[in-house]
Coordinates of C-alpha atoms and ligand atoms in Angstrom, one line a residue:
M1 CA 0.0 0.0 0.0
G2 CA 3.1 2.2 0.3
V3 CA 3.1 2.4 -3.5
D4 CA 0.0 4.3 -4.5
N5 CA -0.5 3.6 -8.2
D6 CA -3.6 2.2 -9.8
K7 CA -1.9 0.0 -12.4
I8 CA 0.4 -1.6 -9.8
H9 CA -2.4 -2.3 -7.5
A10 CA -4.4 -3.9 -10.3
F11 CA -1.4 -5.9 -11.5
V12 CA -0.5 -7.2 -8.1
A13 CA -4.0 -8.1 -7.2
D14 CA -4.5 -10.0 -10.4
A15 CA -1.2 -11.7 -10.2
I16 CA -2.0 -13.0 -6.7
E17 CA -5.4 -14.1 -7.6
L18 CA -4.1 -15.9 -10.7
T19 CA -1.0 -17.6 -9.3
N20 CA -2.3 -18.2 -5.7
P21 CA 1.0 -17.8 -3.7
E22 CA 1.1 -18.7 0.0
N23 CA 2.9 -15.4 0.8
V24 CA 3.9 -12.2 -0.9
F25 CA 7.2 -10.7 0.0
V26 CA 7.5 -7.0 -0.9
C27 CA 11.2 -6.2 -1.2
T28 CA 11.6 -2.6 0.0
D29 CA 15.3 -2.7 -0.9
S30 CA 16.4 -2.2 2.7
A31 CA 19.6 -4.0 3.5
E32 CA 17.6 -6.5 5.5
D33 CA 15.2 -7.3 2.6
V34 CA 18.0 -7.6 0.1
K35 CA 19.8 -10.0 2.5
H36 CA 16.6 -12.0 2.8
V37 CA 16.4 -12.4 -1.0
R38 CA 19.9 -13.7 -1.1
K39 CA 19.4 -16.0 1.8
M40 CA 16.2 -17.5 0.4
A41 CA 17.8 -18.1 -3.0
V42 CA 20.2 -20.5 -1.1
E43 CA 17.6 -21.8 1.4
T44 CA 15.2 -22.9 -1.4
G45 CA 18.1 -24.5 -3.3
E46 CA 17.8 -22.3 -6.3
E47 CA 21.4 -21.3 -5.7
K48 CA 24.2 -23.1 -4.0
P49 CA 27.0 -21.4 -2.2
L50 CA 30.5 -21.8 -3.7
E51 CA 33.8 -21.7 -1.9
T52 CA 34.5 -18.0 -2.4
D53 CA 32.6 -15.7 -0.2
G54 CA 29.5 -14.2 -1.9
H55 CA 29.6 -16.6 -4.9
T56 CA 26.7 -18.9 -5.7
S57 CA 25.8 -21.2 -8.5
H58 CA 22.5 -21.8 -10.2
F59 CA 21.3 -24.3 -12.8
D60 CA 18.6 -24.1 -15.4
G61 CA 17.2 -27.3 -17.0
P62 CA 18.9 -28.9 -20.0
S63 CA 16.2 -27.5 -22.4
D64 CA 16.2 -24.1 -20.8
Q65 CA 19.7 -22.8 -21.5
G66 CA 19.0 -19.8 -23.7
R67 CA 16.4 -17.4 -24.9
D68 CA 13.6 -19.3 -26.5
R69 CA 12.5 -17.7 -29.7
E70 CA 9.7 -20.2 -30.4
A71 CA 8.1 -19.7 -27.0
T72 CA 8.4 -15.9 -27.0
K73 CA 5.3 -14.4 -28.6
Y74 CA 3.6 -11.0 -29.0
L75 CA 0.0 -10.9 -28.1
V76 CA -1.6 -9.0 -31.0
P77 CA -5.2 -7.7 -30.8
K78 CA -7.5 -8.7 -33.7
T79 CA -7.6 -5.1 -34.8
E80 CA -3.8 -4.8 -35.2
T81 CA -1.0 -6.3 -37.3
L82 CA 2.6 -6.8 -36.5
S83 CA 5.5 -7.6 -38.9
K84 CA 5.2 -11.1 -40.1
A85 CA 8.9 -11.6 -39.1
L86 CA 7.8 -11.5 -35.5
N87 CA 6.5 -14.5 -33.6
Q88 CA 2.9 -13.7 -32.5
I89 CA -0.4 -15.0 -31.4
E90 CA -3.9 -13.5 -31.3
R91 CA -4.1 -11.6 -28.0
E92 CA -7.2 -13.2 -26.4
E93 CA -6.1 -16.7 -27.4
G94 CA -2.5 -16.1 -26.1
L95 CA -3.7 -14.5 -22.9
A96 CA -6.0 -17.5 -22.1
E97 CA -3.1 -19.9 -22.8
V98 CA -0.5 -18.2 -20.7
R99 CA -2.9 -17.4 -17.9
G100 CA -4.0 -21.0 -17.9
L101 CA -0.3 -22.0 -17.5
L102 CA 0.1 -19.5 -14.6
K103 CA -3.1 -20.6 -12.8
D104 CA -2.1 -21.6 -9.3
S105 CA 1.5 -21.8 -10.3
M106 CA 2.8 -20.3 -7.1
K107 CA 0.7 -22.4 -4.8
G108 CA 2.7 -23.1 -1.6
R109 CA 5.4 -20.6 -2.7
T110 CA 6.2 -17.0 -2.0
M111 CA 5.6 -14.3 -4.6
I112 CA 8.4 -11.8 -4.5
L113 CA 7.6 -8.2 -5.6
R114 CA 10.4 -5.9 -6.7
F115 CA 10.3 -2.3 -7.7
L116 CA 13.1 -1.3 -10.1
S117 CA 14.2 1.3 -12.5
L118 CA 15.5 0.9 -16.0
G119 CA 18.0 3.7 -16.6
P120 CA 19.3 5.9 -13.8
A121 CA 16.5 6.5 -11.2
G122 CA 14.9 10.0 -11.2
S123 CA 16.1 10.8 -14.7
V124 CA 14.4 11.6 -18.1
F125 CA 15.6 8.1 -19.1
S126 CA 14.1 6.1 -16.2
V127 CA 11.4 3.5 -16.9
P128 CA 9.8 2.2 -13.7
C129 CA 9.2 -1.6 -13.6
V130 CA 7.5 -4.0 -11.3
Q131 CA 8.5 -7.6 -11.2
A132 CA 6.5 -10.4 -9.6
T133 CA 8.2 -13.7 -9.5
D134 CA 8.3 -16.9 -7.5
S135 CA 12.1 -17.3 -8.1
W136 CA 14.4 -16.0 -5.5
Y137 CA 17.2 -16.5 -8.1
V138 CA 15.4 -14.1 -10.5
A139 CA 14.9 -11.6 -7.7
H140 CA 18.5 -11.9 -6.6
N141 CA 19.8 -11.4 -10.1
E142 CA 17.7 -8.3 -10.5
D143 CA 19.4 -6.9 -7.4
L144 CA 22.7 -7.0 -9.1
L145 CA 21.5 -6.1 -12.6
Y146 CA 19.2 -3.2 -12.0
R147 CA 18.6 0.0 -10.0
T148 CA 16.4 -0.7 -7.0
A149 CA 13.8 1.9 -6.8
Y150 CA 11.3 1.1 -4.0
D151 CA 11.7 4.6 -2.5
Q152 CA 10.9 6.3 -5.9
F153 CA 7.8 4.1 -6.2
C154 CA 6.6 5.3 -2.9
K155 CA 6.4 8.8 -4.5
I156 CA 5.0 7.6 -7.9
E157 CA 2.0 9.3 -9.5
K158 CA -1.3 7.4 -9.1
D159 CA -1.8 7.2 -12.9
K160 CA 1.8 6.8 -14.0
N161 CA 2.4 3.9 -16.5
V162 CA 4.8 1.2 -15.4
F163 CA 6.0 -2.0 -17.0
C164 CA 4.8 -5.1 -15.2
F165 CA 6.4 -8.6 -15.3
L166 CA 4.8 -11.7 -13.9
H167 CA 7.1 -14.8 -13.8
S168 CA 6.6 -18.3 -12.4
C169 CA 9.0 -21.2 -12.6
G170 CA 5.9 -23.5 -12.8
E171 CA 6.3 -27.0 -11.5
M172 CA 9.8 -27.7 -10.3
N173 CA 11.6 -31.0 -9.4
E174 CA 13.5 -31.6 -6.2
D175 CA 16.6 -29.9 -7.7
M176 CA 14.5 -26.7 -8.2
I177 CA 14.5 -27.0 -12.0
S178 CA 11.4 -26.1 -14.0
V179 CA 10.1 -29.4 -15.4
D180 CA 7.3 -28.3 -17.7
V181 CA 9.6 -26.6 -20.2
E182 CA 7.6 -28.1 -23.1
N183 CA 5.0 -25.5 -22.0
K184 CA 7.3 -22.6 -21.7
A185 CA 5.6 -19.3 -22.6
I186 CA 6.9 -15.8 -22.7
Y187 CA 4.0 -13.7 -23.9
M188 CA 4.1 -10.0 -24.4
D189 CA 0.9 -8.0 -23.9
Y190 CA 2.3 -4.8 -25.3
T191 CA -1.1 -3.2 -25.2
K192 CA -0.8 -3.2 -21.4
D193 CA 3.0 -3.0 -21.1
T194 CA 2.7 -6.4 -19.2
I195 CA 4.7 -9.6 -19.8
Y196 CA 4.0 -13.1 -18.7
S197 CA 6.7 -15.7 -18.4
V198 CA 6.2 -19.3 -17.2
N199 CA 7.8 -22.8 -17.0
T200 CA 11.3 -21.4 -17.6
Q201 CA 14.1 -20.1 -15.4
Y202 CA 16.8 -19.0 -17.9
G203 CA 17.5 -15.3 -17.2
G204 CA 16.8 -14.0 -20.7
N205 CA 13.3 -15.5 -20.5
T206 CA 12.5 -14.6 -16.9
M207 CA 14.2 -11.4 -15.7
G208 CA 11.6 -8.9 -16.8
L209 CA 13.9 -6.0 -17.0
K210 CA 16.3 -7.7 -19.4
K211 CA 15.0 -8.7 -22.8
L212 CA 11.3 -8.6 -21.9
A213 CA 11.4 -4.9 -21.1
L214 CA 13.6 -4.1 -24.1
R215 CA 10.6 -5.1 -26.3
L216 CA 8.4 -2.7 -24.5
T217 CA 10.9 0.1 -24.4
I218 CA 11.4 -0.1 -28.1
R219 CA 7.7 0.6 -28.5
Q220 CA 7.8 3.4 -26.0
A221 CA 10.9 4.9 -27.6
D222 CA 9.1 4.8 -31.0
R223 CA 6.2 6.7 -29.5
E224 CA 8.3 9.3 -27.8
G225 CA 11.2 9.8 -30.3
W226 CA 14.1 8.2 -28.6
L227 CA 16.0 4.9 -29.1
A228 CA 16.3 1.7 -27.1
E229 CA 19.2 -0.4 -28.4
H230 CA 20.9 -3.8 -27.8
M231 CA 24.2 -2.1 -27.1
F232 CA 27.1 -1.8 -24.7
I233 CA 28.6 1.5 -23.7
S234 CA 32.2 2.1 -22.8
G235 CA 34.6 4.9 -22.2
V236 CA 37.7 4.8 -24.3
N237 CA 40.8 6.7 -23.2
G238 CA 42.4 8.9 -25.9
P239 CA 45.5 11.1 -26.1
G240 CA 45.8 14.0 -23.6
G241 CA 43.6 12.4 -21.0
R242 CA 40.3 12.7 -23.0
K243 CA 37.6 10.0 -22.8
T244 CA 35.3 9.1 -25.7
Y245 CA 32.2 7.1 -25.3
L246 CA 31.3 4.4 -27.8
A247 CA 28.2 2.1 -28.0
G248 CA 28.1 -1.1 -29.8
A249 CA 25.6 -3.7 -31.0
F250 CA 26.7 -7.3 -31.5
P251 CA 24.5 -10.5 -31.6
S252 CA 24.9 -12.6 -28.5
A253 CA 28.4 -14.3 -28.3
C254 CA 30.1 -12.2 -30.9
G255 CA 32.5 -10.2 -28.7
K256 CA 30.1 -7.6 -27.2
T257 CA 31.0 -7.9 -23.5
S258 CA 34.7 -8.2 -24.2
T259 CA 34.6 -5.1 -26.3
A260 CA 32.8 -3.3 -23.5
M261 CA 35.4 -4.4 -21.0
L262 CA 38.8 -3.7 -22.6
P263 CA 41.6 -3.5 -20.2
G264 CA 42.5 0.1 -19.3
E265 CA 39.1 1.5 -20.6
T266 CA 35.9 2.0 -18.6
I267 CA 32.6 0.1 -18.9
L268 CA 29.3 1.8 -18.6
G269 CA 27.1 -1.0 -19.8
D270 CA 27.3 -4.3 -21.6
D271 CA 23.9 -5.0 -23.1
I272 CA 21.1 -2.4 -23.3
A273 CA 21.5 1.4 -24.1
Y274 CA 19.0 4.2 -24.3
F275 CA 19.7 7.2 -26.5
R276 CA 18.1 10.6 -26.2
K277 CA 18.7 14.0 -27.7
I278 CA 19.4 16.4 -24.9
N279 CA 20.2 20.1 -25.8
G280 CA 21.2 19.0 -29.3
E281 CA 23.5 16.4 -28.1
F282 CA 23.4 12.6 -28.6
R283 CA 23.3 11.2 -25.0
A284 CA 23.4 7.6 -23.8
V285 CA 22.6 5.7 -20.6
N286 CA 22.9 2.1 -19.6
A287 CA 19.4 0.7 -19.0
E288 CA 20.9 -1.8 -16.6
A289 CA 23.5 -1.6 -13.8
G290 CA 25.1 -5.0 -13.9
I291 CA 26.4 -7.7 -16.2
F292 CA 24.8 -11.0 -17.2
G293 CA 27.9 -12.1 -19.1
I294 CA 28.9 -15.2 -21.1
I295 CA 31.6 -17.0 -19.1
Q296 CA 32.8 -19.3 -21.9
N297 CA 36.3 -18.4 -23.0
V298 CA 36.9 -16.0 -20.2
T299 CA 40.6 -16.6 -19.5
E300 CA 43.1 -15.0 -17.3
K301 CA 45.1 -13.8 -20.3
N302 CA 42.3 -12.4 -22.5
D303 CA 40.0 -11.1 -19.8
P304 CA 42.2 -10.2 -16.8
M305 CA 39.7 -7.9 -15.2
I306 CA 36.7 -10.2 -15.2
W307 CA 38.9 -13.1 -14.3
E308 CA 39.9 -11.3 -11.2
I309 CA 36.4 -10.4 -10.2
L310 CA 35.3 -14.0 -10.8
H311 CA 38.0 -15.2 -8.4
K312 CA 37.8 -12.9 -5.4
P313 CA 35.1 -12.5 -2.7
G314 CA 32.1 -10.4 -3.8
E315 CA 28.6 -11.0 -4.9
I316 CA 28.5 -13.2 -8.1
I317 CA 25.9 -15.6 -9.4
F318 CA 27.3 -18.3 -11.7
G319 CA 24.8 -19.9 -14.0
N320 CA 25.1 -23.3 -15.8
I321 CA 28.8 -23.8 -15.1
L322 CA 30.4 -27.0 -13.7
V323 CA 30.8 -27.2 -9.9
R324 CA 33.4 -29.5 -8.3
D325 CA 34.4 -29.2 -4.6
K326 CA 32.5 -25.8 -4.5
K327 CA 34.7 -24.4 -7.3
P328 CA 33.4 -23.1 -10.6
Y329 CA 34.6 -24.3 -14.0
W330 CA 33.7 -23.4 -17.5
L331 CA 34.5 -24.1 -21.1
G332 CA 37.6 -22.5 -22.6
M333 CA 38.8 -21.2 -19.2
G334 CA 42.4 -21.9 -20.3
Q335 CA 43.0 -24.1 -17.3
E336 CA 42.7 -27.8 -16.5
T337 CA 39.1 -28.7 -15.7
P338 CA 37.9 -31.7 -13.7
D339 CA 36.4 -34.9 -15.3
E340 CA 33.4 -34.9 -13.1
G341 CA 31.2 -32.6 -11.1
V342 CA 27.7 -31.2 -11.2
N343 CA 26.4 -29.3 -14.2
F344 CA 23.1 -28.5 -15.9
S345 CA 22.6 -32.2 -16.6
G346 CA 23.0 -33.1 -12.9
Q347 CA 25.9 -35.3 -11.8
W348 CA 28.3 -35.1 -14.7
H349 CA 31.3 -37.1 -15.8
K350 CA 33.5 -36.7 -19.0
G351 CA 31.8 -38.7 -21.8
K352 CA 28.3 -38.4 -20.3
K353 CA 25.7 -38.5 -23.1
D354 CA 22.3 -36.9 -23.4
A355 CA 19.1 -38.6 -24.4
N356 CA 20.1 -38.3 -28.1
G357 CA 23.5 -39.8 -27.6
K358 CA 25.3 -36.5 -27.8
E359 CA 28.2 -35.9 -25.5
I360 CA 27.4 -33.3 -22.8
P361 CA 30.1 -30.7 -22.3
L362 CA 31.4 -29.9 -18.9
A363 CA 29.5 -26.6 -18.8
H364 CA 26.9 -25.1 -21.1
K365 CA 28.4 -22.8 -23.8
N366 CA 25.8 -20.2 -22.7
A367 CA 26.9 -20.4 -19.0
R368 CA 26.9 -16.9 -17.4
Y369 CA 27.9 -14.9 -14.5
T370 CA 26.0 -12.0 -12.9
V371 CA 27.8 -9.1 -11.3
A372 CA 27.0 -5.5 -10.4
L373 CA 28.9 -3.0 -12.5
T374 CA 30.0 -1.2 -9.4
A375 CA 31.9 -4.3 -8.3
L376 CA 34.3 -3.7 -11.3
P377 CA 37.3 -1.5 -10.7
N378 CA 36.8 -0.1 -14.3
C379 CA 33.1 0.8 -13.8
D380 CA 32.6 4.2 -15.5
P381 CA 32.0 7.0 -13.0
E382 CA 29.1 8.4 -15.1
L383 CA 26.9 5.2 -14.7
E384 CA 24.3 7.1 -12.7
N385 CA 24.5 10.4 -14.5
P386 CA 20.8 11.3 -15.1
E387 CA 21.7 13.0 -18.4
G388 CA 23.8 10.1 -19.6
V389 CA 27.1 10.5 -21.5
P390 CA 27.7 12.1 -24.9
L391 CA 28.3 9.4 -27.5
G392 CA 31.2 9.7 -30.0
G393 CA 30.7 6.5 -32.0
V394 CA 28.4 3.6 -32.6
I395 CA 29.7 0.1 -33.6
Y396 CA 27.9 -2.7 -35.3
G397 CA 29.6 -6.1 -35.3
G398 CA 28.7 -9.6 -36.5
R399 CA 30.2 -13.0 -37.1
D400 CA 31.1 -12.9 -40.7
P401 CA 33.7 -15.4 -41.9
K402 CA 33.9 -14.2 -45.5
A403 CA 33.2 -10.6 -46.4
S404 CA 33.6 -7.7 -44.0
V405 CA 37.0 -6.2 -43.0
P406 CA 37.8 -6.2 -39.3
V407 CA 37.0 -2.5 -38.9
Q408 CA 35.7 0.2 -41.1
Q409 CA 34.0 3.6 -40.7
A410 CA 30.8 4.6 -42.5
F411 CA 30.9 7.6 -44.8
D412 CA 28.1 9.1 -42.7
W413 CA 25.3 8.2 -40.2
T414 CA 22.8 6.9 -42.8
H415 CA 25.5 4.9 -44.6
G416 CA 26.5 3.3 -41.3
I417 CA 23.0 2.5 -40.1
V418 CA 22.2 0.9 -43.4
S419 CA 25.5 -0.8 -44.3
Y420 CA 26.6 -2.1 -40.9
G421 CA 23.4 -2.0 -38.8
A422 CA 20.6 -2.9 -41.1
S423 CA 22.9 -5.2 -43.1
L424 CA 24.2 -7.1 -40.0
E425 CA 24.6 -10.7 -41.0
T426 CA 25.9 -13.2 -38.6
E427 CA 26.4 -16.9 -37.9
T428 CA 24.0 -18.1 -35.2
T429 CA 25.5 -19.0 -31.9
F430 CA 24.7 -21.1 -28.8
A431 CA 23.0 -18.1 -27.0
I432 CA 19.8 -18.9 -28.9
I433 CA 18.2 -22.4 -28.7
G434 CA 18.5 -23.8 -32.2
E435 CA 21.2 -24.7 -34.8
E436 CA 24.6 -23.0 -34.6
G437 CA 26.6 -21.6 -37.5
V438 CA 23.8 -20.7 -39.8
M439 CA 24.1 -17.3 -41.5
E440 CA 21.2 -15.1 -40.7
I441 CA 20.4 -11.4 -40.9
N442 CA 19.9 -9.8 -37.5
L443 CA 19.2 -6.1 -38.0
M444 CA 21.2 -4.1 -35.6
S445 CA 21.4 -7.3 -33.5
I446 CA 18.1 -6.3 -32.1
Q447 CA 15.8 -8.3 -34.3
D448 CA 14.8 -10.8 -31.6
F449 CA 13.5 -7.8 -29.6
L450 CA 11.8 -5.7 -32.2
A451 CA 8.2 -5.1 -31.4
I452 CA 7.5 -2.4 -34.0
P453 CA 7.7 -2.8 -37.8
L454 CA 11.3 -3.4 -38.8
G455 CA 11.2 -0.7 -41.5
K456 CA 10.0 1.8 -38.9
Y457 CA 12.7 0.9 -36.6
I458 CA 15.4 1.5 -39.2
Q459 CA 13.8 4.8 -40.2
N460 CA 13.8 5.9 -36.6
N461 CA 17.5 5.2 -36.4
I462 CA 18.2 7.1 -39.6
D463 CA 16.1 10.0 -38.5
F464 CA 17.3 10.2 -34.9
V465 CA 20.3 12.4 -35.6
K466 CA 18.3 15.1 -37.3
G467 CA 19.1 18.3 -35.4
I468 CA 22.2 16.9 -33.8
A469 CA 25.2 19.0 -34.8
K470 CA 27.8 16.2 -34.4
P471 CA 26.2 12.8 -34.7
P472 CA 28.4 9.8 -33.5
L473 CA 30.5 8.2 -36.2
V474 CA 29.4 4.7 -37.2
F475 CA 31.8 1.8 -37.4
G476 CA 31.4 -1.8 -38.6
V477 CA 33.6 -4.5 -37.1
N478 CA 34.0 -8.2 -37.7
Y479 CA 36.2 -10.2 -35.3
F480 CA 35.6 -13.4 -37.2
L481 CA 37.0 -12.9 -40.7
R482 CA 38.8 -16.1 -41.9
D483 CA 41.4 -16.6 -44.5
K484 CA 41.4 -19.2 -47.4
E485 CA 42.5 -21.9 -45.0
G486 CA 39.7 -21.1 -42.6
N487 CA 41.9 -19.5 -39.9
F488 CA 40.8 -16.3 -38.2
T489 CA 42.7 -13.4 -39.7
N490 CA 42.9 -11.7 -36.2
D491 CA 43.8 -12.5 -32.7
V492 CA 41.2 -11.9 -29.9
P493 CA 42.9 -8.9 -28.3
D494 CA 43.1 -7.0 -31.7
K495 CA 39.7 -5.5 -31.1
H496 CA 41.3 -3.1 -28.6
V497 CA 43.4 -1.6 -31.5
W498 CA 40.3 -1.1 -33.6
V499 CA 38.6 0.7 -30.8
K500 CA 41.6 3.0 -30.2
W501 CA 41.6 3.7 -33.9
M502 CA 37.9 4.7 -33.8
E503 CA 38.7 7.0 -30.9
L504 CA 41.3 8.8 -33.0
R505 CA 38.9 9.0 -35.9
I506 CA 36.2 10.6 -33.8
H507 CA 38.5 13.4 -33.0
G508 CA 39.9 13.7 -36.5
D509 CA 43.4 12.7 -35.4
V510 CA 44.2 10.3 -38.3
P511 CA 43.1 10.1 -41.9
A512 CA 41.5 7.0 -43.4
I513 CA 41.4 5.2 -46.7
D514 CA 38.2 5.4 -48.8
C515 CA 37.2 1.9 -50.0
P516 CA 34.0 0.8 -51.6
T517 CA 32.4 -0.4 -48.3
G518 CA 33.6 2.5 -46.1
Q519 CA 36.8 4.0 -44.7
I520 CA 39.5 1.7 -43.4
P521 CA 42.6 2.4 -41.3
R522 CA 46.0 3.2 -42.9
Y523 CA 48.8 0.7 -42.2
E524 CA 51.0 3.5 -40.8
D525 CA 48.4 4.4 -38.2
L526 CA 47.8 0.8 -37.0
V527 CA 51.5 0.0 -36.5
P528 CA 52.0 2.4 -33.5
L529 CA 48.6 1.4 -32.1
F530 CA 49.4 -2.3 -32.2
K531 CA 52.7 -1.5 -30.5
E532 CA 51.2 0.7 -27.8
V533 CA 48.1 -1.2 -27.1
L534 CA 49.3 -4.8 -27.5
G535 CA 53.1 -4.5 -27.7
K536 CA 52.8 -6.3 -31.0
D537 CA 54.7 -5.7 -34.3
Y538 CA 52.1 -5.4 -36.9
T539 CA 53.2 -6.7 -40.3
K540 CA 52.2 -5.6 -43.8
E541 CA 51.2 -9.2 -44.5
D542 CA 48.7 -9.2 -41.6
Y543 CA 47.3 -5.9 -42.7
V544 CA 46.8 -7.0 -46.3
N545 CA 45.3 -10.3 -45.1
Q546 CA 42.8 -8.5 -42.9
F547 CA 42.0 -5.4 -45.0
T548 CA 41.9 -6.8 -48.6
I549 CA 38.5 -5.8 -50.0
R550 CA 36.8 -9.1 -51.1
V551 CA 34.6 -7.9 -53.9
P552 CA 32.7 -11.1 -54.8
E553 CA 31.9 -11.8 -51.1
N554 CA 30.8 -8.3 -50.5
L555 CA 28.6 -8.2 -53.6
A556 CA 27.0 -11.6 -52.6
K557 CA 26.3 -10.2 -49.1
I558 CA 24.6 -7.1 -50.5
D559 CA 22.4 -9.3 -52.7
R560 CA 21.4 -11.3 -49.6
V561 CA 20.7 -8.2 -47.5
E562 CA 18.7 -6.6 -50.3
K563 CA 16.7 -9.8 -50.9
Y564 CA 16.1 -10.0 -47.1
H565 CA 14.7 -6.5 -46.9
K566 CA 12.5 -7.0 -50.0
E567 CA 11.0 -10.1 -48.6
N568 CA 10.9 -9.5 -44.9
V569 CA 11.0 -5.8 -44.2
P570 CA 7.9 -4.2 -45.8
G571 CA 8.4 -0.5 -45.7
S572 CA 12.2 -0.7 -45.4
P573 CA 13.3 2.9 -46.0
Q574 CA 14.3 3.9 -49.5
E575 CA 17.7 4.9 -48.0
V576 CA 18.4 1.2 -47.5
Y577 CA 18.0 0.3 -51.2
D578 CA 19.8 3.5 -52.3
T579 CA 22.7 2.9 -50.0
L580 CA 23.1 -0.8 -50.9
Q581 CA 23.0 0.1 -54.6
A582 CA 25.6 2.8 -54.2
T583 CA 27.9 0.4 -52.4
R584 CA 27.3 -2.3 -55.1
K585 CA 28.3 0.2 -57.8
R586 CA 31.4 1.3 -55.9
L587 CA 32.4 -2.4 -55.5
Q588 CA 31.9 -3.1 -59.2
D589 CA 33.8 0.0 -60.3
A590 CA 36.7 -0.8 -58.0
A591 CA 36.8 -4.4 -59.2
E592 CA 37.1 -3.2 -62.8
K593 CA 40.1 -1.1 -61.9
H594 CA 41.8 -3.4 -59.3
G595 CA 40.4 -6.9 -59.7
D596 CA 38.2 -8.9 -57.3
Y597 CA 40.5 -8.8 -54.3
I598 CA 41.8 -5.4 -53.7
S599 CA 44.8 -4.8 -51.5
P600 CA 44.4 -1.7 -49.2
F601 CA 47.7 -0.4 -50.6
D602 CA 46.1 -0.2 -54.0
L603 CA 43.4 2.1 -52.7
V604 CA 45.8 4.8 -51.3
S605 CA 45.6 7.6 -53.8
Ligands
SPV701 C1 21.8 -12.0 -25.0 O1 21.7 -13.2 -25.3 O2 21.8 -11.1 -25.8 C2 22.0 -11.6 -23.6 C3 21.7 -12.6 -22.6 O3 22.4 -10.5 -23.3 S1 20.0 -12.8 -22.5 O4 19.3 -11.9 -23.5 O5 19.6 -12.5 -21.2 O6 19.7 -14.2 -22.8
MN702 MN1 22.1 -9.2 -25.0

């Protein structure tokens, strides 16, 4: 009753009546309440303490290890239509289905209510959210990942709109794993800014403020003229003590968190960014306040900072790793790992097979860790700035073995939005349930979360910079380019050099080479950067290998992108077709002059 808001009262009353919990715990964010959430996560068995102080481990079921596209649907009223590319169900029918699954789902359990804010609390960016869940694990994660806002909610206007999330694990087995995953449902009633999620525990399907809210904020941003993006934000240090903020969109497991967390730079966010025009400036905030990061391939050498955090006392939740003698292990950790332990499949030993005879890895590839940003020594000091930070550049990256160079700069905002964002093509990864390694278009890496027509979303991005004197530069990156033998053309740490080069470009400190697909770095500018940043001698051979313009592969990519837009993006802006056509022409003209594979040295005029 301390929160006097009509929508919240109606939501909570309905949620209680529907799910029928034994108790309701209202988390007021007091130290005592927060401690209670932590304690209950362990007491119920949803989390198990590990050896290091503050560390716990949680498992999701074997078929609940990632975001589930099939089970995630928009509830669309009969009178409306939504892009056919989006998974949807008629609203009344879907509501009946999901509410049927939620009926009495919390019987004998406690419903936890959390009051949280997306974006810094008390700012023009804030979006108030209410979460109801029967999972202490979900409530605990949200403590690390979001701004707690109970106090703000006590002052909320009676008629203020809020986002509401109702989650239940559904039936669980004795190990506290949801068993009815066949009946997983994550249904979005965007007409009421309310989302239902049931029979699942994986964070991306259950924590309302993560990807469920993103779908609603994209709609709100569309109505109000701002942008909600699937992007990290980091502060990159440049010459003379300056700092430049960059945001970047990558599909899951394509280098996003590691780009956000480069050693020596600061991290402001790793997953979701909001952009607004404030006094003619392009300003950005992190919607979140913590990291739900992929742990696979986190090594002491490549990710020293996160490695350290994961090994010292402090609040960390590990998800879907291997536990042996209360110690956490994961794939690609660059250390010897045990041959047995407990993982998402239960008691595990090397060679254990699943029901289909497939060998079960020691940990899931999508195993994750949750940590508050403020626990990191490199957390950017502007995290809570209510006006956000000014953005210098935007990066789009995918997993492209064949066509795109490792880094390039767009000729202008629209060229970048179209050629790197709306053309983002990537190999699918383990972060989504389904086949891996299939090439797919994933516009701006946000396609899974788009809840407005795709063409409208692209147009909003193109138009957003109108009236901004100095829009961010747009860059395209590809950490996954391979040579003829199938080897990667780059080492993992090279991304740091690309980011430092972008920083210089944003301030006009170095020239660049015009090529058909954008502007690429000069060899002589990369040599000192490789030396300073990585202590590496950068050879001409590496440069040519990485930055040769592959004309046939790029033309083929343009054809695929164009076909995709024609078939799947009704109302895709004319700028998309014009920009793709202009690039095609530049590639053809260049090939006539220099051949199909153009060394960057041939492009220097
Ligand atoms: C992603 O897969 O993009 C994530 C993790 O950030 S989650 O969406 O929560 O699954
Ligand atoms: Mn993400």
